[in-house]
Short mmCIF file of C-alpha atoms and ligand atoms in Angstrom, two decimals:
data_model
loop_
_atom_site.label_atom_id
_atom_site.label_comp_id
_atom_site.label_asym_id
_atom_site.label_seq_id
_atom_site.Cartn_x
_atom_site.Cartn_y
_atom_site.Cartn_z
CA UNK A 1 29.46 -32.19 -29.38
CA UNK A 2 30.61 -33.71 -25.78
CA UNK A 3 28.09 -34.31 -23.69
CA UNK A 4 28.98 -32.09 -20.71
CA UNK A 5 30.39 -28.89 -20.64
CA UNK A 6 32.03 -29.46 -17.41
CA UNK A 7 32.32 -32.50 -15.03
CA UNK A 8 33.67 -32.00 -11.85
CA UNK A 9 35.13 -35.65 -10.91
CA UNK A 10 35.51 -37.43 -7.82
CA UNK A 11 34.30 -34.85 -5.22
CA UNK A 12 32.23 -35.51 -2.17
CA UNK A 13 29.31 -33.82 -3.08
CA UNK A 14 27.50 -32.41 0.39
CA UNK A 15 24.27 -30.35 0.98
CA UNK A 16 22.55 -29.78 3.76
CA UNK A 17 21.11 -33.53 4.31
CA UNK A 18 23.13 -35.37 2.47
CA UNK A 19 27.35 -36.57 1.54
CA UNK A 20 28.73 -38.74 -0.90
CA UNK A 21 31.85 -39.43 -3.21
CA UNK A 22 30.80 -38.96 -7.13
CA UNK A 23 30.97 -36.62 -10.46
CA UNK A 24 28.57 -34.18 -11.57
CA UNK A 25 28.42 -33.25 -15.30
CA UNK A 26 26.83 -30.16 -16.58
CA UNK A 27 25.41 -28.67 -19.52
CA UNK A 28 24.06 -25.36 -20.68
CA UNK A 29 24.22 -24.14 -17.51
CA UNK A 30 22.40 -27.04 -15.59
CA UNK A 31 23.37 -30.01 -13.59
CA UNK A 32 22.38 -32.59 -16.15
CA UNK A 33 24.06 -35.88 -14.55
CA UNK A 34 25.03 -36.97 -10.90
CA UNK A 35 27.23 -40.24 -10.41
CA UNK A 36 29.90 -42.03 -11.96
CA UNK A 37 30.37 -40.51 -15.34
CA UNK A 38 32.43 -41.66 -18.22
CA UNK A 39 32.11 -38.78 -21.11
CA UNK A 40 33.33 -36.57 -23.19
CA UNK A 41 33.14 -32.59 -21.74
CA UNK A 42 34.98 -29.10 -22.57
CA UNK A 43 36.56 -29.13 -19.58
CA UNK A 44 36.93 -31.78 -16.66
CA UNK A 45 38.15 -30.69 -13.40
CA UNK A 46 39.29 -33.48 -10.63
CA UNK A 47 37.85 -32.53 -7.62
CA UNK A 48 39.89 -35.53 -5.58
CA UNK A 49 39.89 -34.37 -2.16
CA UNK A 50 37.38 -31.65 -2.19
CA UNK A 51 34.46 -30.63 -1.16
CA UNK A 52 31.75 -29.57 -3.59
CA UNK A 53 29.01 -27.14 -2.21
CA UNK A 54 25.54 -25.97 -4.30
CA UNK A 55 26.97 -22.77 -5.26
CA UNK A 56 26.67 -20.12 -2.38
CA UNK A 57 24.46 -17.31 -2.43
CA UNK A 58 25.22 -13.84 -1.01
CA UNK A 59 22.19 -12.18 -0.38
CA UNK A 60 23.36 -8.31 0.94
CA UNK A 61 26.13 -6.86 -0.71
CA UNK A 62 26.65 -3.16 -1.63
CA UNK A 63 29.08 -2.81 -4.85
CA UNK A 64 28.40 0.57 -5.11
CA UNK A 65 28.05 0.78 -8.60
CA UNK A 66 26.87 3.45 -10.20
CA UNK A 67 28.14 6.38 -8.09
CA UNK A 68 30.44 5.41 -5.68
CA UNK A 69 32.84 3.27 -8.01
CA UNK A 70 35.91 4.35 -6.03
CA UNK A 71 35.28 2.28 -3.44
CA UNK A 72 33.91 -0.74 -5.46
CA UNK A 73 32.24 -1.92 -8.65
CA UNK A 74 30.58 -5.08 -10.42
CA UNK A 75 33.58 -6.19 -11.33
CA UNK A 76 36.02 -5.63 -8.49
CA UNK A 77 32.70 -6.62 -6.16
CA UNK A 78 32.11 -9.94 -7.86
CA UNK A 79 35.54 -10.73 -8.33
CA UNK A 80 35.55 -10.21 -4.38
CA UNK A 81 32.50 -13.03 -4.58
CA UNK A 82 34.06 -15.41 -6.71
CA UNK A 83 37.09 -15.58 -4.42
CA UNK A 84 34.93 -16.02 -1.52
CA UNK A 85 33.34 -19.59 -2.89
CA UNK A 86 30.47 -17.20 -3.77
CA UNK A 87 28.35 -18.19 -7.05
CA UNK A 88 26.04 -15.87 -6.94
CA UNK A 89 25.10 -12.37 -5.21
CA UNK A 90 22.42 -9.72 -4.72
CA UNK A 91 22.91 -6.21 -4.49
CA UNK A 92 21.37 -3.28 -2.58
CA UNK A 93 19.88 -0.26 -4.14
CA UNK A 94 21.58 2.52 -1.79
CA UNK A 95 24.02 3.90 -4.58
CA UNK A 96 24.05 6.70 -6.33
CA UNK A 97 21.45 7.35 -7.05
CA UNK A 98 19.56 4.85 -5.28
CA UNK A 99 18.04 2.39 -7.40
CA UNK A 100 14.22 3.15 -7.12
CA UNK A 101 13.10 2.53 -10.38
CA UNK A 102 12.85 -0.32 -13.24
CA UNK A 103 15.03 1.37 -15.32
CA UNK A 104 17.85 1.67 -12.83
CA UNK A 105 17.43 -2.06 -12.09
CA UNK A 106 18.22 -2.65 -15.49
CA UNK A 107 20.99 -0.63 -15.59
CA UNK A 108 22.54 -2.37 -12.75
CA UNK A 109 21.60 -5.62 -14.93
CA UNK A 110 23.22 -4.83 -17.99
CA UNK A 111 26.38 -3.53 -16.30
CA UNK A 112 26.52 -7.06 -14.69
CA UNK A 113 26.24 -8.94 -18.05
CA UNK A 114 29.43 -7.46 -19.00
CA UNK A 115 31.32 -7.12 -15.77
CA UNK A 116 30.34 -9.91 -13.62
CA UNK A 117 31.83 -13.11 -12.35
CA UNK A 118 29.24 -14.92 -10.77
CA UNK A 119 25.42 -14.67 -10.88
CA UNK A 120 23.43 -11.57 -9.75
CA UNK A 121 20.51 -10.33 -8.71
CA UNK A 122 19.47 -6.38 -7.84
CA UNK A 123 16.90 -4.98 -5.12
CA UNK A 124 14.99 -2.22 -5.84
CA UNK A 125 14.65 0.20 -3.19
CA UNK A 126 11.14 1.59 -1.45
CA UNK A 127 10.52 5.70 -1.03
CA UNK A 128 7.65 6.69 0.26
CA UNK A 129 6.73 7.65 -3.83
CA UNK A 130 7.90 4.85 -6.19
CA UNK A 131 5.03 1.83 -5.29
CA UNK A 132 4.18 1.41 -8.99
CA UNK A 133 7.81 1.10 -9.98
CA UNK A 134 8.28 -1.59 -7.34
CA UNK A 135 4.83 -3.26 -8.82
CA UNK A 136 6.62 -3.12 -12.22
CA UNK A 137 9.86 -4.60 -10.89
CA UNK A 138 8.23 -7.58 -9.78
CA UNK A 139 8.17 -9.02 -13.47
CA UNK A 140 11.96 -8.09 -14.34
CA UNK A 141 14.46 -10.84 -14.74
CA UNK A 142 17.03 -9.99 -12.37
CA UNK A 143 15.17 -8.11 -9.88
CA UNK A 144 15.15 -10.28 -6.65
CA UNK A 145 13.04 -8.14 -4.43
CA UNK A 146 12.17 -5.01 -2.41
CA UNK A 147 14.42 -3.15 0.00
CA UNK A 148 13.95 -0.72 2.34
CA UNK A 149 15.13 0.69 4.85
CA UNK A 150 13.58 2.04 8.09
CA UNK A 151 16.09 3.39 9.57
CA UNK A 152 18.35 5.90 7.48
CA UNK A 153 22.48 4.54 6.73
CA UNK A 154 24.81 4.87 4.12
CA UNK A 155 22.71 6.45 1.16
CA UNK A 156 19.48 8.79 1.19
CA UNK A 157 16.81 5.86 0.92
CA UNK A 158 14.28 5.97 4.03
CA UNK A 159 10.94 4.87 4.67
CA UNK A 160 9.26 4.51 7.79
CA UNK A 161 6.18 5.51 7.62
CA UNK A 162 3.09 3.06 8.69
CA UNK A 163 0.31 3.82 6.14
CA UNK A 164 2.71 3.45 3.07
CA UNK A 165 4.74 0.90 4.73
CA UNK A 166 1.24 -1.32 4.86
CA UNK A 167 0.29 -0.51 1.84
CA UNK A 168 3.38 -1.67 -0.11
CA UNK A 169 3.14 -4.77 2.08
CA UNK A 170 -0.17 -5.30 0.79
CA UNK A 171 0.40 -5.12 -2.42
CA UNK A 172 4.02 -6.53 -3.53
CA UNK A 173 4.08 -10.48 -4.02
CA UNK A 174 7.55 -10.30 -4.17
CA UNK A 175 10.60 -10.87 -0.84
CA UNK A 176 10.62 -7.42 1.00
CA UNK A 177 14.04 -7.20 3.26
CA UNK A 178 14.10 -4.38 5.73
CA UNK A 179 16.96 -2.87 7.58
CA UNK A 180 15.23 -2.38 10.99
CA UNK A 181 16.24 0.52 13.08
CA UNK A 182 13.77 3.14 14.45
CA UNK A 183 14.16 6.60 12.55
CA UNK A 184 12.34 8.37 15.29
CA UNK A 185 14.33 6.81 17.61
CA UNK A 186 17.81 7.62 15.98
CA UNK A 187 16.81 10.85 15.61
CA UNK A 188 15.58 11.45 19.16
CA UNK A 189 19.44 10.48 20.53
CA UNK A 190 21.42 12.27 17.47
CA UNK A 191 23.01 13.86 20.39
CA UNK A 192 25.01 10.70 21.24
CA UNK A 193 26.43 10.96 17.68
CA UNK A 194 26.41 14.16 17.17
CA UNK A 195 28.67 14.75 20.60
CA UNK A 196 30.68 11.95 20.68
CA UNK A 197 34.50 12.04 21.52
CA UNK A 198 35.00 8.35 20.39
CA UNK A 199 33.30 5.03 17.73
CA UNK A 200 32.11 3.55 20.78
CA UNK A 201 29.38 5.88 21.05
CA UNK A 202 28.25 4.53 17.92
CA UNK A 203 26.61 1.39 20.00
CA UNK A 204 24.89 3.65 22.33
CA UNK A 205 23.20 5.99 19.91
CA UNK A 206 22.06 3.29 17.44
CA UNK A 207 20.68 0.76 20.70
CA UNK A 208 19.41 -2.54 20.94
CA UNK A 209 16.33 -0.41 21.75
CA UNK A 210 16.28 1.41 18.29
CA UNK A 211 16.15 -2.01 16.45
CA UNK A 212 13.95 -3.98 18.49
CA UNK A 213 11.16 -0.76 18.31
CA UNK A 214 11.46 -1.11 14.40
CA UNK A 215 11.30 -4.66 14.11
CA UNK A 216 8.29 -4.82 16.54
CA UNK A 217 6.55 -2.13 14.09
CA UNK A 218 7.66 -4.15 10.77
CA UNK A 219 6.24 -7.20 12.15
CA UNK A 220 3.02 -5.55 13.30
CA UNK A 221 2.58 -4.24 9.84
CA UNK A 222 3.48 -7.45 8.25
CA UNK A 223 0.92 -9.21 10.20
CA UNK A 224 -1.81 -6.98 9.01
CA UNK A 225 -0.72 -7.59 4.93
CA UNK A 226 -1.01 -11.09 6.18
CA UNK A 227 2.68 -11.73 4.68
CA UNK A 228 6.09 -12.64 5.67
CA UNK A 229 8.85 -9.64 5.79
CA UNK A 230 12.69 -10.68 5.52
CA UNK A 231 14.78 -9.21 8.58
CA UNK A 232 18.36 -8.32 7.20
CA UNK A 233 21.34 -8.33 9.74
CA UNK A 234 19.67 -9.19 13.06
CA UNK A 235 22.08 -7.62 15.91
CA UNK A 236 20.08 -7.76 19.24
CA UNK A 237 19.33 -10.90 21.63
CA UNK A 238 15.99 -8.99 22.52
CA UNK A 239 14.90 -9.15 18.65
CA UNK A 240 15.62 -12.63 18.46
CA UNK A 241 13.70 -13.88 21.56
CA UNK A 242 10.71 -11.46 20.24
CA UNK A 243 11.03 -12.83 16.49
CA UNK A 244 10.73 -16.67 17.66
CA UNK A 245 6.83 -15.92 18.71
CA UNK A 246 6.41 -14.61 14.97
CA UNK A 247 8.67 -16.29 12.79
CA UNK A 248 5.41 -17.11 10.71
CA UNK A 249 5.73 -13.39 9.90
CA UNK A 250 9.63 -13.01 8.75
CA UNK A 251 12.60 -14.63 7.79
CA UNK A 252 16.04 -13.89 9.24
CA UNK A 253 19.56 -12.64 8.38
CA UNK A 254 22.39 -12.86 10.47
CA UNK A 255 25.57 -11.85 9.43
CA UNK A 256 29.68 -13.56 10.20
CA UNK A 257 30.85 -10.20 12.04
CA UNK A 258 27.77 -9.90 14.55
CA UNK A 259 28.51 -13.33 14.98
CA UNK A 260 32.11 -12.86 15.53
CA UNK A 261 32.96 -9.61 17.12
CA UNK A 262 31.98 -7.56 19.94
CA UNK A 263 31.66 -4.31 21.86
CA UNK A 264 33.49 -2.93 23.26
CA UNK A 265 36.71 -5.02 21.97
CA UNK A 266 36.55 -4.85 18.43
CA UNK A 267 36.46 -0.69 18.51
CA UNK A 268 39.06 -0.23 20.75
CA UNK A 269 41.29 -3.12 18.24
CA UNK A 270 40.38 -1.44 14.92
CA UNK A 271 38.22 1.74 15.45
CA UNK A 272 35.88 3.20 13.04
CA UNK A 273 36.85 0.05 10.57
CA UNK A 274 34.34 -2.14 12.91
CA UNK A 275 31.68 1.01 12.84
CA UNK A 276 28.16 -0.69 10.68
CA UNK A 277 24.63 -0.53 10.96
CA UNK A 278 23.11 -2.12 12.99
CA UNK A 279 26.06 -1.84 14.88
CA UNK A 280 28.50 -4.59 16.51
CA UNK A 281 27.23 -4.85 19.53
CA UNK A 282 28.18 -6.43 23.04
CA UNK A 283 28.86 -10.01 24.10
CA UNK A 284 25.33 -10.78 25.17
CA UNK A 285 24.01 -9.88 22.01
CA UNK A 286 26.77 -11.60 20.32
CA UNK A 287 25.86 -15.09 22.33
CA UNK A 288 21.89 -14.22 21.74
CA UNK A 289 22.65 -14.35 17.97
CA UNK A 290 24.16 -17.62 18.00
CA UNK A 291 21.47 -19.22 20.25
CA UNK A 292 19.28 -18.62 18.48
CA UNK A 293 20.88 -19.68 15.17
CA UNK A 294 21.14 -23.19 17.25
CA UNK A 295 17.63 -22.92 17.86
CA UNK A 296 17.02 -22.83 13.97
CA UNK A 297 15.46 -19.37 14.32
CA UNK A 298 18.17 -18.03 11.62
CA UNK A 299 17.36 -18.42 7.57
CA UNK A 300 20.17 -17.12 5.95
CA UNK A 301 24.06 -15.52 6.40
CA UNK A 302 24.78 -12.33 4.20
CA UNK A 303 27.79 -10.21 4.40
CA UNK A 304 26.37 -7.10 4.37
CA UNK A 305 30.03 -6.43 2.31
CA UNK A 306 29.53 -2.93 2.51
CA UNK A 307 33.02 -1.50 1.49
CA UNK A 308 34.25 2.31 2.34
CA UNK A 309 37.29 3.06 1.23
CA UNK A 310 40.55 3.57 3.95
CA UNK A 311 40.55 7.35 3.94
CA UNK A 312 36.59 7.72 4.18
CA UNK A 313 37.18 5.19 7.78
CA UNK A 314 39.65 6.68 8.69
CA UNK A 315 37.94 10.57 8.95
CA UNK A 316 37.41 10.20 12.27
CA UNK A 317 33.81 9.72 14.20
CA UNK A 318 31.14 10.51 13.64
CA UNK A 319 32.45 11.61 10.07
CA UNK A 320 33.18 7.84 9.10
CA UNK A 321 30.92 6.23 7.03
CA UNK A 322 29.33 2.97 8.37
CA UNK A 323 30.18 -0.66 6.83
CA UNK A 324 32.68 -3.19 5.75
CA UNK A 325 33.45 -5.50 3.58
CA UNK A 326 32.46 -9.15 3.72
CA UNK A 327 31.57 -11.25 0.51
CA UNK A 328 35.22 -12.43 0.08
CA UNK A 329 35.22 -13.60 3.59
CA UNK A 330 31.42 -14.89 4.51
CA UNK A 331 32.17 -18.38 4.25
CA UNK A 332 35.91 -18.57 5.30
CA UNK A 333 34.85 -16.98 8.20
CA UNK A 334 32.34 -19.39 8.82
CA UNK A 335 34.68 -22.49 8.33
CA UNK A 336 36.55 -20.26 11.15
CA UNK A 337 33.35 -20.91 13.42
CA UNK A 338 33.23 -24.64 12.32
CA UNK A 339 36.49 -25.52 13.25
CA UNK A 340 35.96 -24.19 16.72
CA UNK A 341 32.81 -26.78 16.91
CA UNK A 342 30.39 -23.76 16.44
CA UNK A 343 28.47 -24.66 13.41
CA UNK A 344 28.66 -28.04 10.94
CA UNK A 345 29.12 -27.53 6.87
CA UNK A 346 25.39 -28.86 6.64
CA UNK A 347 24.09 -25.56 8.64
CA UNK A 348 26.54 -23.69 6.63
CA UNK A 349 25.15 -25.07 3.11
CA UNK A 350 21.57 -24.50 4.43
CA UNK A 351 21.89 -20.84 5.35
CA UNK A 352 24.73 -19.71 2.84
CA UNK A 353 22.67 -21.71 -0.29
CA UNK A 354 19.64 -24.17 0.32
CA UNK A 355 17.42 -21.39 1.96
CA UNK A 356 18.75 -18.33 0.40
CA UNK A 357 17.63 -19.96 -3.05
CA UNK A 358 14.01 -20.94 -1.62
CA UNK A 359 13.62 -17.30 -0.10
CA UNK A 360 14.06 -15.93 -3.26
CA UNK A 361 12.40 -19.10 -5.67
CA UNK A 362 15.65 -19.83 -7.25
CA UNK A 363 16.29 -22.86 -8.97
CA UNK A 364 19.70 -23.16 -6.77
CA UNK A 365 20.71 -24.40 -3.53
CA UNK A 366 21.17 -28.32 -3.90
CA UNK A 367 22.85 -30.70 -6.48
CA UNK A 368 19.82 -32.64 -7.83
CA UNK A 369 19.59 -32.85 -12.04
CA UNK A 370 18.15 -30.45 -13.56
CA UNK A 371 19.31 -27.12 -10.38
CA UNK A 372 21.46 -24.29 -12.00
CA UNK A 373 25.36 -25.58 -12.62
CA UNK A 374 26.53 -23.57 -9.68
CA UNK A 375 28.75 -24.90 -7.09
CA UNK A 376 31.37 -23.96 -4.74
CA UNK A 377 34.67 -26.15 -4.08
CA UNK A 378 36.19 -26.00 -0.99
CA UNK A 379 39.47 -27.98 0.26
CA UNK A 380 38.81 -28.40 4.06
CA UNK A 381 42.51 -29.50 4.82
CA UNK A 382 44.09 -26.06 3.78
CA UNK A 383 45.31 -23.73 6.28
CA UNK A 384 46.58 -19.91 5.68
CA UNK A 385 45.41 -16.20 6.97
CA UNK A 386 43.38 -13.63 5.94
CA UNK A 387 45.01 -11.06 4.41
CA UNK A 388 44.40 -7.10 3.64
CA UNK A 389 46.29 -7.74 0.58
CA UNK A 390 44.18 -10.13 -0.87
CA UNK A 391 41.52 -8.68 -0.58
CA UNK A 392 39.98 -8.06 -3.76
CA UNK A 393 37.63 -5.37 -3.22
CA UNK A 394 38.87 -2.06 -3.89
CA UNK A 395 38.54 -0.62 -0.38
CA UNK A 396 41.71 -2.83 0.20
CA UNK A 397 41.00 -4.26 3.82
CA UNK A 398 38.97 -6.66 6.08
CA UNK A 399 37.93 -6.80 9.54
CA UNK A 400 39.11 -10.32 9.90
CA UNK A 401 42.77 -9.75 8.55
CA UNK A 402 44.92 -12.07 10.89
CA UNK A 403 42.35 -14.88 11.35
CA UNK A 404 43.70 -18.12 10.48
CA UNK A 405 41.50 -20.31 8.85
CA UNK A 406 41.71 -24.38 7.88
CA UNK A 407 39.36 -25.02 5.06
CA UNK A 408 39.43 -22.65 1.60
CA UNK A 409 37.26 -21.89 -1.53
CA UNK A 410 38.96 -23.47 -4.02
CA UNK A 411 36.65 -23.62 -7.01
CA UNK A 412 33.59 -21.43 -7.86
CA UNK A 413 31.31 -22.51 -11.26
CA UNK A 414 29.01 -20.27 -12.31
CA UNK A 415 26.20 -21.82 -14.53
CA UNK A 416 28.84 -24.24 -15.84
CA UNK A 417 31.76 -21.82 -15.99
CA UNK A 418 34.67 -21.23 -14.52
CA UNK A 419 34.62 -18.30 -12.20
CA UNK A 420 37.49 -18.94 -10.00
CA UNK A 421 39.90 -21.77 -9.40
CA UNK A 422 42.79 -22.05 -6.75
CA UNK A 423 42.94 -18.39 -6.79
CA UNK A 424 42.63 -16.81 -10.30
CA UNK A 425 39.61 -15.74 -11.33
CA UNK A 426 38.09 -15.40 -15.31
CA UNK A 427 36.21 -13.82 -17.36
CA UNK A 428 32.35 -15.82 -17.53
CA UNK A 429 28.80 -14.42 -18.34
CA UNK A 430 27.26 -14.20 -15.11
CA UNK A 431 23.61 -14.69 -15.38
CA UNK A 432 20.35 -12.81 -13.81
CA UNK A 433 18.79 -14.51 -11.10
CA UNK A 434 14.81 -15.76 -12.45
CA UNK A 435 12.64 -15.78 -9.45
CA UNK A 436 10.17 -19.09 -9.58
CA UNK A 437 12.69 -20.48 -11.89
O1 DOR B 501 26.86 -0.31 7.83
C1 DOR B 501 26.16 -0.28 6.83
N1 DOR B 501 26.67 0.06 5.63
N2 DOR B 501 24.86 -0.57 6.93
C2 DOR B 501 24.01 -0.33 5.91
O2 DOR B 501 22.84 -0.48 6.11
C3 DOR B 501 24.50 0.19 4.64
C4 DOR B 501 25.92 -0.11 4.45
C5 DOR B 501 26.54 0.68 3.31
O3 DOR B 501 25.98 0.66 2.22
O4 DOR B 501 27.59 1.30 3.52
#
């Protein structure tokens, strides 16, 4: 029997603190040696040149599966991920139907044993109804935590109501992410929508006013559980100033397109293809986001990869559904904002790896013995464009198509395996995420 399964030789192996030239061996799915090795392994893979990562860690992606498989599924989704340098990803309950119970958890679970490229984990989803379910979920192997969202988007799941709000808060140990918009407040300005002759009023209706009400109310209620609530896809520079008095109270997302486009430019370039919630909003915000990811108020990047399909987009507002895709291009996108001076590969590795794995207690996120064999290799000298037709998720496009990039995910290993190298990707056994692991 050889010793490794895999070594991955001669890389310069960089987290978040720390860089230096050497091999890492693996074994059932763990890095079990870091240094010079001379062994025997299944498979060696020179990694001269490169740069190799702790596997990144998507933490928002919607593959739609069950229900919505036209426009994506655990296969075409994760593919998508594996491309992207990602190792491992974690998927939102708003299909159909909405994942609000143990048993659709599992579902998700076992699809992904037999369809997925990289790692995975599933959130269940919070209705004002289904608090013992959640309770239940917090034991299941795969289950990475509790979503819910405030403000209604793509999907029927909605909860924004104080009482049951707290008491969920009060009684699930687990990571609750919230997408923070005010209900009362969309509804209030439907009108906006409802009457608009163009995407732009998209902005307008769903304002940096709707989010920073919700997030003021999430934070009020998390302060009186006494426990921290994770903020997905912060968009406004009010939220941010307001969330640096309580960041003992939440952790935060940000994700590469509100830190890359704007209002009004990116609607008037590409329409209802840059319409999302929480919506891309103006320069100010834009600048807001990114001081305060310099101030170290930001946790983690996620995608959001929330793919609709070209003929759903292109119905026309308001009948275009909200989202795009993103897991392919999180972190080329963010070697996008490195190259411009924006961001280093340490800040990178902490939000797209080292902190997503301790926000959700996974043994992940560095390259110490004995950390899950994932990592991501990257070949910072390569230059080439983003592409529609690469694209592997099936809604067949990308916001960022055009943007040349220098730096590429070359390599992705998945608990050992193979997921994707120089562009092809195989066929591995992905593996549930264990929380506390
Ligand atoms: O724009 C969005 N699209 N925001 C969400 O919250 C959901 C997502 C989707 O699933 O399409």
């Amino acid at each position: 029997m050889p010793t490794f399964d895999l070594i991955v030789k001669n890389g310069t192996l960089t987290t978040s603190t720390s860089k230096r030239i050497a091999d890492i061996g693996i074994k059932d799915g763990k890095i079990t040696e870091v240094g010079e090795i001379n062994a025997e392994a299944d498979r060696v893979i020179d990694a001269t040149g490169l740069h190799v990562l702790p596997g990144l860690i998507d933490t928002q992606v919607h593959f739609r599966e069950p229900g919505l498989v036209h426009k994506e599924d655990l296969e075409s989704g994760s593919r998508a991920a594996a491309l992207g340098g990602i190792c491992t990803f974690l998927e939102m309950p708003n299909t159909k139907p909405a994942t609000t119970s143990v048993e659709r958890v599992q579902e998700k679970i076992d699809l992904a044993k037999e369809k997925s490229h990289t790692n995975f984990g599933f959130f269940i989803g919070g209705s004002e109804k289904n608090l013992e379910e959640i309770l239940k979920a917090e034991d299941l192997e795969g289950c990475c935590g509790l979503k819910i969202f405030l403000g209604s988007s793509t999907g029927d799941l909605l909860l924004y109501k104080r009482d049951i709000l707290l008491d969920i808060f009060r009684k699930v140990k687990m990571p609750i992410a919230v997408h923070s918009e005010s209900e009362p407040r969309l509804l209030e300005r439907i009108a906006l929508r409802d009457n608009a002759t163009s995407v732009h009023a998209h902005y307008d209706w769903r304002d940096a006013e709707s989010a920073l009400e919700s997030t003021k109310m999430i934070i009020d209620v998390a302060k009186e559980a006494g426990r921290k609530v994770h903020i997905l896809h912060l968009t406004t520079r009010e939220e941010m100033e307001f969330l640096s008095q309580n960041k003992e109270h939440c952790t935060i997302e940000v994700t590469p397109q509100h830190l890359s486009l704007c209002a009004p430019d990116i609607y008037d370039k590409i329409g209802t293809f840059a319409q999302m919630n929480p919506p891309i909003r103006t320069e100010e915000h834009r600048t807001g986001l990114w001081e305060g990811l310099e101030a170290g108020l930001v946790d983690v990047l996620g995608s959001d990869h929330a793919p609709h399909s070209i003929e759903e987009k292109e119905k026309g507002y308001p009948h275009s559904p909200s989202g795009m895709p993103g897991v392919q291009t999180i972190f080329p996108v963010m070697l996008h904002h490195m190259n411009e001076g924006r961001i280093s590969l340490e800040k990178i590795i902490e939000l797209l790896s080292e902190t997503p794995a301790k926000l959700y207690s996974l043994n992940k996120g560095n390259l110490d013995i004995g950390t899950d064999g994932d990592l991501t290799l990257v070949d910072l000298k390569e230059s080439w464009t983003i592409q529609n037709e690469d694209q592997a998720s099936k809604c067949g496009w990308t916001p960022f198509a055009g943007l040349e990039i220098k730096g590429r995910p070359v390599g992705t290993i998945v608990m050992g395996q193979v997921s994707m190298l120089k562009g092809e990707v195989f066929d591995i056994d992905g593996a549930p995420i264990k929380r506390g692991s």
